[in-house]
Structure formats: C-alpha cells, structure tokens
mmCIF file of C-alpha atoms and ligand atoms in Angstrom:
data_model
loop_
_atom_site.group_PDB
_atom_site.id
_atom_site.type_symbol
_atom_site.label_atom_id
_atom_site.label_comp_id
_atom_site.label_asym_id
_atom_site.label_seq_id
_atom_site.Cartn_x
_atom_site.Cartn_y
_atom_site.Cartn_z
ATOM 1 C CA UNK A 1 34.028 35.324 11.828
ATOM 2 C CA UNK A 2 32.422 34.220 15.210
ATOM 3 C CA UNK A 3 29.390 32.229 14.499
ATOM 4 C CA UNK A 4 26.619 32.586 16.946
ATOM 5 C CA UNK A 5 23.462 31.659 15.503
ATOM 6 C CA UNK A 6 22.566 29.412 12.854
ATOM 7 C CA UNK A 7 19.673 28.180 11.186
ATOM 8 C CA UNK A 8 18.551 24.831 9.584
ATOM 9 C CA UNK A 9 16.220 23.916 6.993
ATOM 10 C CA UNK A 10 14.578 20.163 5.469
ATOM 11 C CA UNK A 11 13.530 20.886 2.015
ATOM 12 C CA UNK A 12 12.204 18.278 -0.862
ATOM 13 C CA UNK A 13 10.924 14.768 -0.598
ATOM 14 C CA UNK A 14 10.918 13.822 3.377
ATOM 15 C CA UNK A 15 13.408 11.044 3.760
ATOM 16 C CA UNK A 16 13.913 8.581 7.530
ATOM 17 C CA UNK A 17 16.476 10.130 8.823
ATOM 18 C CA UNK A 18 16.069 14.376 8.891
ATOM 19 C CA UNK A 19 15.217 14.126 12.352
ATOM 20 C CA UNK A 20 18.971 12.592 13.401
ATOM 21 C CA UNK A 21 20.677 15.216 11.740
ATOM 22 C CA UNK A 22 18.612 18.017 13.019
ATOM 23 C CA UNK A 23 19.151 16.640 16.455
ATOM 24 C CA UNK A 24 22.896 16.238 15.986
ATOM 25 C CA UNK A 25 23.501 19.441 14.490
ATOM 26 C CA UNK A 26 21.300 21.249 17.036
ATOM 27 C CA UNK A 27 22.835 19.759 20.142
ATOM 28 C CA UNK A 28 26.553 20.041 18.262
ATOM 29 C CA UNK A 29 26.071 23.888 17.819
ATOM 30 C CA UNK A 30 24.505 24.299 21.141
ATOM 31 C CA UNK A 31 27.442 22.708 22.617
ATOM 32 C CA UNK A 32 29.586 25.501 21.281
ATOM 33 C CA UNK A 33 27.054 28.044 22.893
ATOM 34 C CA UNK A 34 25.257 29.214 19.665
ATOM 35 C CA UNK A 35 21.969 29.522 19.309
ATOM 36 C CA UNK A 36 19.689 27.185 16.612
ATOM 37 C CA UNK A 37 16.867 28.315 14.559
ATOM 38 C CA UNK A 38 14.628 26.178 12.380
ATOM 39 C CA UNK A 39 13.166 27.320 9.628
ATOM 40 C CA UNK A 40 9.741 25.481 8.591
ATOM 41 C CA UNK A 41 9.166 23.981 5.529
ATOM 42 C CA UNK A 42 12.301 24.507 2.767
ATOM 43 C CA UNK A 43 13.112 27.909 2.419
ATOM 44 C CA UNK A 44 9.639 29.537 3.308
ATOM 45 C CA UNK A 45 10.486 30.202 6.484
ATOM 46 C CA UNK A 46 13.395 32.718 5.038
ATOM 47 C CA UNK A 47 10.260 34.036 2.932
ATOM 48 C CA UNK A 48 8.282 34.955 6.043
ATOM 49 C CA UNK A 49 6.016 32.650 4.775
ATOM 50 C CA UNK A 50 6.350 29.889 7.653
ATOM 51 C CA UNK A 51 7.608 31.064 11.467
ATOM 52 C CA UNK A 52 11.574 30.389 12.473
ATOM 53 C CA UNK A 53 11.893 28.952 15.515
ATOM 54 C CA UNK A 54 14.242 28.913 18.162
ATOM 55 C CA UNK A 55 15.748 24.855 19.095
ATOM 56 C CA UNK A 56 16.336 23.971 22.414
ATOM 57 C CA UNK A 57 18.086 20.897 23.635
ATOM 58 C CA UNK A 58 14.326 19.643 24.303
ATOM 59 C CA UNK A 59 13.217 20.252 20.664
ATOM 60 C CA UNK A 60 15.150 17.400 19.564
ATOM 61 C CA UNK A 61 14.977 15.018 22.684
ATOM 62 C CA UNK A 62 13.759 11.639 21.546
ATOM 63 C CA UNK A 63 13.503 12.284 17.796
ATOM 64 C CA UNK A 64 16.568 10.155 15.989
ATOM 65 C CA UNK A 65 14.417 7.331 15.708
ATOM 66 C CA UNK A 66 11.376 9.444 14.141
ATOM 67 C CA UNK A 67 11.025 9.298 10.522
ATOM 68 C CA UNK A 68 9.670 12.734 8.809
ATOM 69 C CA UNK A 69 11.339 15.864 9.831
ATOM 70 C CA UNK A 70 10.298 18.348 12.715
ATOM 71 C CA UNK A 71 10.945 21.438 10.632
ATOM 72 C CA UNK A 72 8.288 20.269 7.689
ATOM 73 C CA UNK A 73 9.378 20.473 4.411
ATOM 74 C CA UNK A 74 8.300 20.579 0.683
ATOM 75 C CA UNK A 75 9.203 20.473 -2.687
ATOM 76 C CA UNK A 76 7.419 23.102 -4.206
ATOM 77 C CA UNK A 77 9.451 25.851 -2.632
ATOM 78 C CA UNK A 78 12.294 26.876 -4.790
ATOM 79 C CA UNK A 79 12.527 30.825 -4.152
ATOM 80 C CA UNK A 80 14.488 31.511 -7.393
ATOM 81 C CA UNK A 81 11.141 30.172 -8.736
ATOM 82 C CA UNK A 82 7.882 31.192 -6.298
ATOM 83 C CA UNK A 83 4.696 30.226 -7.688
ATOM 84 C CA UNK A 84 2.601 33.494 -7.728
ATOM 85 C CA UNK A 85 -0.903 34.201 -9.183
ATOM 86 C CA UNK A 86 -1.997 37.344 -9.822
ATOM 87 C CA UNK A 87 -5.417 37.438 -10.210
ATOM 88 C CA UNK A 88 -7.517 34.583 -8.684
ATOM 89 C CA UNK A 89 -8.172 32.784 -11.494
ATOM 90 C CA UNK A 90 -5.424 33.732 -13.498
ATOM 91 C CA UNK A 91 -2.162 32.492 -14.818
ATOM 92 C CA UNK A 92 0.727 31.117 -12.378
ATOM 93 C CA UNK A 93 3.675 32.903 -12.720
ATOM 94 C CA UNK A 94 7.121 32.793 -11.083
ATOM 95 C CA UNK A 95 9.088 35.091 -9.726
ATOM 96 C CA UNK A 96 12.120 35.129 -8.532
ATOM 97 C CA UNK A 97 12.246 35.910 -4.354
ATOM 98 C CA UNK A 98 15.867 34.875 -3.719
ATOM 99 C CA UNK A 99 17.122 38.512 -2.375
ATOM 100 C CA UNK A 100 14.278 38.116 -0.045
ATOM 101 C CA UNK A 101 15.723 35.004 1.415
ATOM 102 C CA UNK A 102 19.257 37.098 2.083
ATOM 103 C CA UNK A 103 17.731 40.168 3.475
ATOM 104 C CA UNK A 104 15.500 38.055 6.244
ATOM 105 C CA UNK A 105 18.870 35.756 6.879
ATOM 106 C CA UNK A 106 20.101 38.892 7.915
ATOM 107 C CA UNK A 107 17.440 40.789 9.265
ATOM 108 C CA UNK A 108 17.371 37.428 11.363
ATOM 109 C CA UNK A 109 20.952 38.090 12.174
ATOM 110 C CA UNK A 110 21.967 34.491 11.393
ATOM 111 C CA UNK A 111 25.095 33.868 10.578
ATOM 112 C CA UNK A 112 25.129 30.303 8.763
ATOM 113 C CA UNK A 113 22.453 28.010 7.069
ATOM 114 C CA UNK A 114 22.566 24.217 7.131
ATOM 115 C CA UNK A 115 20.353 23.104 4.518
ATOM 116 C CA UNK A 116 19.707 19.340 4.767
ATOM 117 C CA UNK A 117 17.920 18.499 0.905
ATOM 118 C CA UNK A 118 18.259 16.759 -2.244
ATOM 119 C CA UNK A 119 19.330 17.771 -5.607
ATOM 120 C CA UNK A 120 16.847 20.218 -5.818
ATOM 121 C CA UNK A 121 17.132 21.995 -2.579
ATOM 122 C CA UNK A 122 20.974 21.877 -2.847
ATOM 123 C CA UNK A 123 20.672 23.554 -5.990
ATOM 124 C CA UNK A 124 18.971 26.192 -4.615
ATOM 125 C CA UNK A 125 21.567 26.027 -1.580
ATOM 126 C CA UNK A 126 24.458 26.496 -4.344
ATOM 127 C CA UNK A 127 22.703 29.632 -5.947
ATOM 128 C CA UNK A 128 22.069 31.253 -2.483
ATOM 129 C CA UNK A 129 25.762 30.848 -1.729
ATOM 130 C CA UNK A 130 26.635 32.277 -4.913
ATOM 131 C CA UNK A 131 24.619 35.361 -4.067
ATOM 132 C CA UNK A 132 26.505 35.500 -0.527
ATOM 133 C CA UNK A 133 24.676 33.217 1.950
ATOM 134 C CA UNK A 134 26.630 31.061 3.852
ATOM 135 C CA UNK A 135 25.599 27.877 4.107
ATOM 136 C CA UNK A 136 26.696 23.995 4.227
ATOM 137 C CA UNK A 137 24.734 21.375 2.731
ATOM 138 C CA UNK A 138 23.031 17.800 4.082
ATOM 139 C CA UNK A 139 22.756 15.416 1.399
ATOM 140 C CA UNK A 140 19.772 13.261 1.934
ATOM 141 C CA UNK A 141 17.078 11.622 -0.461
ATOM 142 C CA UNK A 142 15.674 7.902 -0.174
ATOM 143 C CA UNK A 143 17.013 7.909 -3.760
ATOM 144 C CA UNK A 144 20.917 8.413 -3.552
ATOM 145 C CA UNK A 145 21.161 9.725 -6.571
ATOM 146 C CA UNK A 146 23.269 12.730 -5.560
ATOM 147 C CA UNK A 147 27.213 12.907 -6.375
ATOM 148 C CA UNK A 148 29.860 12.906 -4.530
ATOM 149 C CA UNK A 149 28.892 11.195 -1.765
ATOM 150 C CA UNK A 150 28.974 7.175 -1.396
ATOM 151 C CA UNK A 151 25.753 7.325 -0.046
ATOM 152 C CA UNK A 152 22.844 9.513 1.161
ATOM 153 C CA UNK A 153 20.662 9.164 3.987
ATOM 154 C CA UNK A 154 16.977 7.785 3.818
ATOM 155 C CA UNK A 155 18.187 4.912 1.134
ATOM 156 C CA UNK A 156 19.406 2.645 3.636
ATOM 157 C CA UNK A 157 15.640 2.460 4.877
ATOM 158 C CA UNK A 158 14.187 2.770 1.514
ATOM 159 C CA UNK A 159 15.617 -0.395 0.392
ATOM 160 C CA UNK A 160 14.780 -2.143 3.648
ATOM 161 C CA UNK A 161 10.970 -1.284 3.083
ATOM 162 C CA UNK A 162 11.277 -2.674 -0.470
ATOM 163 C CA UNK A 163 12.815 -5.650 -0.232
ATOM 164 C CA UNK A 164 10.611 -6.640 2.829
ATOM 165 C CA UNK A 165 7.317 -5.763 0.831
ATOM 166 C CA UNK A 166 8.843 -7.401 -2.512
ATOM 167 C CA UNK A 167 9.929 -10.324 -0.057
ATOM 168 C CA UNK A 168 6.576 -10.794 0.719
ATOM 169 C CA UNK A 169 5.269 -10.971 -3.246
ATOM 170 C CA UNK A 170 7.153 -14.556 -3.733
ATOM 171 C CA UNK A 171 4.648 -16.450 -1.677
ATOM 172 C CA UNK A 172 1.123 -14.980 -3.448
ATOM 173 C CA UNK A 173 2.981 -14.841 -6.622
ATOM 174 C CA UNK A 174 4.098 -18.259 -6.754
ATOM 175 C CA UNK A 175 -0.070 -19.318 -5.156
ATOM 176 C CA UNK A 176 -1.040 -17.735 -7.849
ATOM 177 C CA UNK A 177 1.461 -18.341 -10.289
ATOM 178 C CA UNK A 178 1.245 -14.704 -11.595
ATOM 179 C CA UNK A 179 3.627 -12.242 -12.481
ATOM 180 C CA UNK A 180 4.086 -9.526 -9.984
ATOM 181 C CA UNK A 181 5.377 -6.201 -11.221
ATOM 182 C CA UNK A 182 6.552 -3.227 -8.225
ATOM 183 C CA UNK A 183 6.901 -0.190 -9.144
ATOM 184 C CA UNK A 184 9.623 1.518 -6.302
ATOM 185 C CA UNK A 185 10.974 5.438 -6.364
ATOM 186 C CA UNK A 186 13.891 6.674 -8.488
ATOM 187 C CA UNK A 187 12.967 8.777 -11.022
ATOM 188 C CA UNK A 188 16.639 9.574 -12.709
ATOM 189 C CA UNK A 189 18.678 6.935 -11.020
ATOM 190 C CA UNK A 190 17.859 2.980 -10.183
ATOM 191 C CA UNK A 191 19.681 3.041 -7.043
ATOM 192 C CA UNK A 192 16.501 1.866 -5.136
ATOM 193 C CA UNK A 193 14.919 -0.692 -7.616
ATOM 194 C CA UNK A 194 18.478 -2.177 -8.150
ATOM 195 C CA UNK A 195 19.578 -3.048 -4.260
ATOM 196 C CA UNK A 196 15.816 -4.093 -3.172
ATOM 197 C CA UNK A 197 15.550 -5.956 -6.424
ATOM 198 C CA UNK A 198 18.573 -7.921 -5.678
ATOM 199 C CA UNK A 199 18.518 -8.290 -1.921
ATOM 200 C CA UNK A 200 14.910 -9.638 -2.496
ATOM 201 C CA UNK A 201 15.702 -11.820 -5.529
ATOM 202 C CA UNK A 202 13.596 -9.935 -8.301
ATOM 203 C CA UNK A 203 13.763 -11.762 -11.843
ATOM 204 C CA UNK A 204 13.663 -8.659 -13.483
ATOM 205 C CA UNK A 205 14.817 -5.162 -13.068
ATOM 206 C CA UNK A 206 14.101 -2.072 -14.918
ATOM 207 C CA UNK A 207 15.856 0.922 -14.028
ATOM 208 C CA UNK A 208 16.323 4.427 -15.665
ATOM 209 C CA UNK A 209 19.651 3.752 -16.900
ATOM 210 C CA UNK A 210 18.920 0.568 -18.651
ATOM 211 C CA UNK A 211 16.251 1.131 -21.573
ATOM 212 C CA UNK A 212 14.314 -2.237 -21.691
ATOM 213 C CA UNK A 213 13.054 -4.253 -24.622
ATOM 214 C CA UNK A 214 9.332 -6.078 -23.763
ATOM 215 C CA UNK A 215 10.042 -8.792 -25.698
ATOM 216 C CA UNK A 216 13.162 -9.384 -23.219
ATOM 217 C CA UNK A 217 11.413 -9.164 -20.308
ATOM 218 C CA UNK A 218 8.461 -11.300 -21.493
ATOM 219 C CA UNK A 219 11.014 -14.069 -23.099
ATOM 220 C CA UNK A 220 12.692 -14.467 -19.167
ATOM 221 C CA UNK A 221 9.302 -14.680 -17.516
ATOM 222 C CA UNK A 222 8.300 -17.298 -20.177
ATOM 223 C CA UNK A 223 11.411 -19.275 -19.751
ATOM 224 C CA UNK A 224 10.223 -19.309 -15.842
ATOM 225 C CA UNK A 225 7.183 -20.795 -16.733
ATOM 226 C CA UNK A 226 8.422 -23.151 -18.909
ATOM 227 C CA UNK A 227 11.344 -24.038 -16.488
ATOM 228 C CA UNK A 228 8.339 -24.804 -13.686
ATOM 229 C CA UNK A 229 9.026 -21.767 -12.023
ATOM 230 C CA UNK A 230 5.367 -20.575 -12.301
ATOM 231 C CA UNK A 231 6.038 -17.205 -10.985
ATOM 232 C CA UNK A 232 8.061 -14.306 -11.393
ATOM 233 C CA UNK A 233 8.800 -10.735 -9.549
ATOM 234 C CA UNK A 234 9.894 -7.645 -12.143
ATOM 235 C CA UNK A 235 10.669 -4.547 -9.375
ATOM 236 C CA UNK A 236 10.433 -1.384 -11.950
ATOM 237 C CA UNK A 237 11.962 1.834 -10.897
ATOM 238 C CA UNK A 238 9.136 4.730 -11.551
ATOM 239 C CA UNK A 239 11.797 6.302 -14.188
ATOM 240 C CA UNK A 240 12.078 2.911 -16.130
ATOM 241 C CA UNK A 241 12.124 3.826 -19.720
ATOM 242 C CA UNK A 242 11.124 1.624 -22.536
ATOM 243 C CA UNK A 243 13.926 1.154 -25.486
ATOM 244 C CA UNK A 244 11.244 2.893 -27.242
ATOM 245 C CA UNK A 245 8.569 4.897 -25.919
ATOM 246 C CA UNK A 246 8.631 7.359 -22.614
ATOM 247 C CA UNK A 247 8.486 6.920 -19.200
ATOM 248 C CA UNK A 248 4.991 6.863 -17.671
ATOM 249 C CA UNK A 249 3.986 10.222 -15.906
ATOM 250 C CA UNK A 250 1.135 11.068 -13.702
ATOM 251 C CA UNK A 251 1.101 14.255 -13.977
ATOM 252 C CA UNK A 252 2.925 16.863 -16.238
ATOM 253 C CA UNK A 253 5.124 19.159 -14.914
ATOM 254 C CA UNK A 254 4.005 22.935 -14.514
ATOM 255 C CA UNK A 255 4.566 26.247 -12.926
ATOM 256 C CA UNK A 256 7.513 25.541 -10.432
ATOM 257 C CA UNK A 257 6.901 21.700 -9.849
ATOM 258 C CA UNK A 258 8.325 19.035 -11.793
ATOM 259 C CA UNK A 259 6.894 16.315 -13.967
ATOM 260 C CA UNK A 260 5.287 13.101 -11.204
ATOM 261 C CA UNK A 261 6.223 9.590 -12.596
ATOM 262 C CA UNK A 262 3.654 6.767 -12.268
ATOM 263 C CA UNK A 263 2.486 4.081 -13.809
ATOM 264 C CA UNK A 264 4.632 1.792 -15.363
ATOM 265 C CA UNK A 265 3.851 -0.986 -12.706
ATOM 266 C CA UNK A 266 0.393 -0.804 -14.008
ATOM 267 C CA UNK A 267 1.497 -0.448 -17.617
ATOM 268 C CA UNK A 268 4.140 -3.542 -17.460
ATOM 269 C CA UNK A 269 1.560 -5.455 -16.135
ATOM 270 C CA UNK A 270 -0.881 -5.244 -18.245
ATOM 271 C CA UNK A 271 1.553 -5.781 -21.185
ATOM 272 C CA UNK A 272 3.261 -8.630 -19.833
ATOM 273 C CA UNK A 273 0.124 -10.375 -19.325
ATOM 274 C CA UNK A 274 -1.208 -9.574 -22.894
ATOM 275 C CA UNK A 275 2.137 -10.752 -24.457
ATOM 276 C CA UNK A 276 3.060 -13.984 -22.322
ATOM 277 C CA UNK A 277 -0.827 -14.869 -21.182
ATOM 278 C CA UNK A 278 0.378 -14.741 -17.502
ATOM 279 C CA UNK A 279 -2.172 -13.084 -15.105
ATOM 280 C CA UNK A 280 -0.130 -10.316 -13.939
ATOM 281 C CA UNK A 281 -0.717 -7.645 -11.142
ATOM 282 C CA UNK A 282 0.946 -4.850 -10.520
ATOM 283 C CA UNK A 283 1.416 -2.445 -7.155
ATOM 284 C CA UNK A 284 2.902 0.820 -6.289
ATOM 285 C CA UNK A 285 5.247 1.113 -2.706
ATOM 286 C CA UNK A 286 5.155 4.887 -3.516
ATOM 287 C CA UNK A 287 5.361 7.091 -0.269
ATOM 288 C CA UNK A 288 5.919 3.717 2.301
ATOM 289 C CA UNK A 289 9.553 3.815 0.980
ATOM 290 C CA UNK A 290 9.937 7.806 2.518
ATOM 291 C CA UNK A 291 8.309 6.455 6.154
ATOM 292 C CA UNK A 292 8.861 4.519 9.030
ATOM 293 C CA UNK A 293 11.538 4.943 11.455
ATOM 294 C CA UNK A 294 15.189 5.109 9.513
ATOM 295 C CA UNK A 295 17.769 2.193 9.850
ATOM 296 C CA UNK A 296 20.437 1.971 12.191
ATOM 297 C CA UNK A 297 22.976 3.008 9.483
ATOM 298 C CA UNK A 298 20.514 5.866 8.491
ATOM 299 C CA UNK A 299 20.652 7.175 11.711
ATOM 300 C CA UNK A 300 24.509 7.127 12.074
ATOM 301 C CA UNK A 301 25.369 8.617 9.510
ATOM 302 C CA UNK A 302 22.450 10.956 9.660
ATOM 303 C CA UNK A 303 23.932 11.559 12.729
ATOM 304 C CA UNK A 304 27.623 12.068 11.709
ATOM 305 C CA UNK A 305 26.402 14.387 8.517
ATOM 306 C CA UNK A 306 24.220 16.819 11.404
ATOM 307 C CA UNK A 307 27.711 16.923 13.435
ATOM 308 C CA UNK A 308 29.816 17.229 10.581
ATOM 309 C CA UNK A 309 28.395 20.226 9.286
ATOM 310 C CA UNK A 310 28.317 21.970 12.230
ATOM 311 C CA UNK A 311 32.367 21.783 12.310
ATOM 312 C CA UNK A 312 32.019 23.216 8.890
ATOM 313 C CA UNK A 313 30.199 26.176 9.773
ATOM 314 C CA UNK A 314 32.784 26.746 12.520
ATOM 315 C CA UNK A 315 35.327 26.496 10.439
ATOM 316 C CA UNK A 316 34.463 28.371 7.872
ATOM 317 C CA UNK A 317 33.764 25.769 5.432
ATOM 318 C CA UNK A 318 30.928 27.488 3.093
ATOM 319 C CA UNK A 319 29.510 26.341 -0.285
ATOM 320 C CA UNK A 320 30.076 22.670 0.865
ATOM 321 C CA UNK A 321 28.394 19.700 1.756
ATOM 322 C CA UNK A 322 29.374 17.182 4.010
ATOM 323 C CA UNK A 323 29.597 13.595 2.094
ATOM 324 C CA UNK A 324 30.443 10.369 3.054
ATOM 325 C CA UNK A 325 33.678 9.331 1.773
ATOM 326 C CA UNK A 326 34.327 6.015 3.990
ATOM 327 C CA UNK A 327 35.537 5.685 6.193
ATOM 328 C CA UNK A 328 35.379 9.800 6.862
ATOM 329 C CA UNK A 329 32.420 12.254 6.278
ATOM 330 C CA UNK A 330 34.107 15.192 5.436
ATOM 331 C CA UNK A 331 33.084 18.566 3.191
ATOM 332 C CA UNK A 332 33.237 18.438 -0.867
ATOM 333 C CA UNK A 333 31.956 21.607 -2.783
ATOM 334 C CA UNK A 334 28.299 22.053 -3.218
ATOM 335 C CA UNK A 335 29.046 22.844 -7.064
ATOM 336 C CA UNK A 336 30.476 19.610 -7.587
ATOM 337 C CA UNK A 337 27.829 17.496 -5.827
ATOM 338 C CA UNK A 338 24.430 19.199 -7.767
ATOM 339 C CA UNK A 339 26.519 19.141 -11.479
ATOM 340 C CA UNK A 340 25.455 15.981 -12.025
ATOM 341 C CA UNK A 341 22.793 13.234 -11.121
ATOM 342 C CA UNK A 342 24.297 10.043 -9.790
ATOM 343 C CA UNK A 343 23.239 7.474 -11.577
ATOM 344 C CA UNK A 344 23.735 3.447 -11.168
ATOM 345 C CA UNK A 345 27.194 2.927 -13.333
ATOM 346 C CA UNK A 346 26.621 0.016 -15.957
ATOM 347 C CA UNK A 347 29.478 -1.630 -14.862
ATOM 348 C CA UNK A 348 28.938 -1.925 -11.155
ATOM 349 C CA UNK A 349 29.813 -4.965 -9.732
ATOM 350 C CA UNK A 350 25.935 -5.500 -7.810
ATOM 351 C CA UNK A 351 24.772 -4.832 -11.562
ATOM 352 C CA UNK A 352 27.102 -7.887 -12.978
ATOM 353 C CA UNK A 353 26.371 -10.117 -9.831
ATOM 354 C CA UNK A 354 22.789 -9.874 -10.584
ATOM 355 C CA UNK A 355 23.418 -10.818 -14.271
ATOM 356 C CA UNK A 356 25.178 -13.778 -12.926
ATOM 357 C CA UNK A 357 22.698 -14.707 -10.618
ATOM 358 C CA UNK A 358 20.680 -15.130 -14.068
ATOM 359 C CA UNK A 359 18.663 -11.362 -13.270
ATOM 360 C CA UNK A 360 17.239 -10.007 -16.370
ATOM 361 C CA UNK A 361 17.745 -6.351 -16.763
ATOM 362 C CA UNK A 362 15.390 -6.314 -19.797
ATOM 363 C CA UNK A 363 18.410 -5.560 -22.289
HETATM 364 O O1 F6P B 401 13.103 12.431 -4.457
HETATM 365 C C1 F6P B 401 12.455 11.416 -3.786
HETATM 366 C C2 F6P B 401 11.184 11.041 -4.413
HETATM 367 O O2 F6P B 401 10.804 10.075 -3.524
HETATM 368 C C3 F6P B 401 11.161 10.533 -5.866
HETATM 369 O O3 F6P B 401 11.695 9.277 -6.099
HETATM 370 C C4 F6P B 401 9.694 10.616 -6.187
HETATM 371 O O4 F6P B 401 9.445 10.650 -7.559
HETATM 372 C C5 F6P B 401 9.344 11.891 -5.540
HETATM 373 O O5 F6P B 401 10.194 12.038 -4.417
HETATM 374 C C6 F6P B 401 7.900 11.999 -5.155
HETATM 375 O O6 F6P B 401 7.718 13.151 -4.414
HETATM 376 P P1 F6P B 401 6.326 13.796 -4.003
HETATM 377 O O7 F6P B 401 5.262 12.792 -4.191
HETATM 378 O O8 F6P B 401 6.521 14.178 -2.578
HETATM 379 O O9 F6P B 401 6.151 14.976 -4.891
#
C-alpha cells in the first residue's frame, strides 16, 4: 500500500527525548513526500477530544534538544478504558472508545500511526493493531523497563540527573554526618536507582527486584559509622519493597489510573534513624528525573528510533516497534516487547560489581 499520510502520537510519562524522534520521524516522512499529523495528548486526539495537526518542516525546527514533547501527552488516556461520569457527581465509569479511535484514523484518512510510549501506551498500541490499525511503536520511558530493547530513551538523562543530585548529597551528608536516603523513579524495575546509585557511589540500594531486610540496611550504615565513615547515601527506587511489608503508595489506584508510589524515602528515613540513632533525611527527585534537555545519547538514538520507524511504515512493517539491538535499531513485534516488564536481572554484572565495590543491596 502507498503510504501518504501518517500520524504520531506521545502518550504516558513525558520522557527527554520525544521531541528528537518527532523531529526525525517528521522530517524522514516528509522527505518521502507524505504528509505528518500530530495528534495531541496520547490517543485523545483520535477521540476528537484534542485537535490533529498538520507538521511542517518548521514544527520541529530547533526542538531535539527540548525536553517534553510538542504533541502533549498523558497517562490517563487509555481508550479501551475512558474515564466517563455520568451524572456530575456520580460514579466514574469506563468505557471502552477504541472503535472510535479506528473510525477517526480513517475518517482522517491516515494511513499509519507511530506511537512513541511506554508500556502502557504500547499496550494500547498492540490492541489497536489487533483491531486493524496500523501502527509502529517508539519505545521510550526514563525507566527502561520495557523488553526487547537494550535500552529506551529518556534513561540516559534520567540517570544523569540522579547521579548529579545524589553526587551532590556526599558533601552535606558527610557535614552533617547523617544518613541521606533518595527516593528516584522506577516503580516495577530498578533500572534508574541501580545505574545512578552506582555511578554516584550510593552505600545502599533498594530496588523492586531485591526485597530488603531493615536490619541489613541499618547493620551497613552502622558499620560506616563505626568504620569513621560518618555518613552514608541509600538511593531507594519508589517501587522498593520491604522483605515484609508493601511498597509505599501515595495514592491508590482508581477508575482508569494506576496506583502513585511515594514515600519510602521518607519512610526509610525515619526508620533508619529510629533503629541506628543516625539523624537521617530523606528527599524525593520525582519529576526532575523526566526534565531538562535529554543527553547526547538520548538524542541519537531518539533520533535513530523517529527515522527507523518511518522505514517501517514504508515498508510495511506493522505491529512492531523499533528497538535497539546494538549496534542496529531495527523492528521486533509489539507483542513481544509489552508481554513482559523488564526488570534489572539478579545476576547482572553492574549488580555484582556493586556488591564488590562493598554496595549493600539490603539482602
Ligand atoms: O513511567 C515513568 C514514571 O516516571 C514512573 O517511574 C513514575 O512512577 C510515574 O512515571 C509518575 O508519573 P506521573 O506522576 O506523571 O503520573
């Protein structure tokens, strides 16, 4: 089939980085004389909820090094699942507006989707494919937690900002001789508290996949102390689960929208400092790790993954998602990229170097 016009679309958690591969895919596809539509925020433009737009070679001038995305985004806006309410004050229910996404695509008369999103919005990517839209998938989330690809985009600067701001604990810490605990993103996967953690010499690290004992974590801050090391940085993934006990939540999950983690920063603190008697403090880099302008590497392969999935709507290539398999980015099945969440292996070799570098992983 001749492709003329396509369409793009940012949905979830904003990552640095959404910006390059609009630009490359919009300039790629106008290249081969099609036309480029964005649709705003996730899917709602394909809702007629949000406008489509038309992109020009001047929408994207300038923008690779912007952080955020252009088209907006969200990640409230699955359209299996649309949050509806009845009556003013009544109940939220959801209702599934997925053939209204197909019938605008074509009413639109597009002829491909790129979606550039996470888990979630690739999900939803892989169920509108199955139901007959064509479209390729962007893998991007600060957390890398999605499969089949070596890495995602946004992570790269993710870990940057978190290692710089956990670089810059040591020197209060140590003043003050406290215990400084961070709490960075990764709800499912430790990807981000793991490489930050090591790069900026953390003592401990909790992440999802390694269920921590206390009494662990409090016995290699003590044997700091005692050592004359009056300080110590534990970096905490948001997902970090006690051996027993839950995960700390902010808010519980509802109608459409998923559980928020938050708090165990705040929570390690103050137990650590009840336990071992060291004044602790605890902070949150929350959203600082989804801003700023992306990396260098962010932006290449940001870059690449925008071109690459052009050449996969042009070839045909539907119900993938462009991954990067180094040294190639090339197309792997949507299906097989959303089955699973990628989590940090137990046996990977930055895990064992950090045990060797005498890291505690509180187990
Ligand atoms: O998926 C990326 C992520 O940054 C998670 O690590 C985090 O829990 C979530 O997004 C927060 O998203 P928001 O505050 O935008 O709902």
């Amino acid at each position: 089939m001749a492709i003329r016009r396509i369409a793009l679309s940012t949905g979830g958690g904003d990552a640095p980085g959404l910006n390059a591969v609009i630009r490359a895919a919009v300039l790629t596809a106008l290249g081969r004389g099609w036309e480029v539509y964005g649709v705003r925020k996730g899917y709602g433009g394909l809702l007629g909820e949000e406008p489509i737009e038309r992109l020009e070679q001047a929408s994207v001038r300038g923008i690779t090094h912007i952080g955020g995305t252009i088209l907006g985004t969200t990640n409230r806006g699955n359209p299996f699942e649309w949050p509806v309410r009845q009556q003013p004050d009544g109940p939220v229910a959801l209702v599934d507006r997925s053939d209204e996404v197909l019938a605008n695509f074509r009413r639109h008369g597009l002829d491909a989707l790129i979606a550039i999103g996470g888990d979630g919005s690739l999900q939803i990517a892989r169920r509108l494919f199955e139901k007959g839209l064509p479209v390729v998938g962007v893998p991007k989330t600060i957390d890398n937690d999605l499969a089949s690809t070596q890495m995602t985009f946004g992570f790269d600067t993710a870990v940057q900002t978190a290692a710089d701001a956990i670089g810059k604990l040591h020197s209060t810490a140590e003043s003050h001789e406290r215990v400084m605990v961070v709490e960075v993103m990764g709800r499912h996967a430790g990807w981000i508290a793991l490489h930050a953690g090591v790069a900026a010499t953390a003592d401990v690290i909790l992440i999802p996949e390694i269920p921590y004992d206390l009494e662990k974590v409090c016995a290699k801050i003590d044997q700091r102390y005692r050592a004359g090391r009056r300080f110590a940085i534990v970096v905490a993934a948001e997902g970090a689960v006690p051996l027993e006990g839950a995960p700390a939540y902010s808010e519980v999950a509802g109608p459409g929208r998923e559980a928020r983690y938050g708090g165990i920063a705040e929570r390690l603190a103050r137990e650590i400092s009840e336990r071992t008697g060291h004044e602790s403090r605890s902070l949150v880099l929350g959203h600082l790790q989804r801003g700023g302008s992306p990396s260098a590497f962010d932006r290449i392969i940001a870059l690449r993954f925008g071109a690459a999935a052009v050449r996969c709507v042009a070839e045909g290539h539907f119900g993938t998602m462009v991954a990067l398999k180094p040294p190639e980015v090339r197309a792997v099945p949507l299906e097989d990229a959303v089955r699973h969440i990628k989590r940090v292996p137990l046996d990977s070799d930055t895990i064992l170097t950090a045990r060797e570098l005498g890291t505690s992983f509180g187990d």
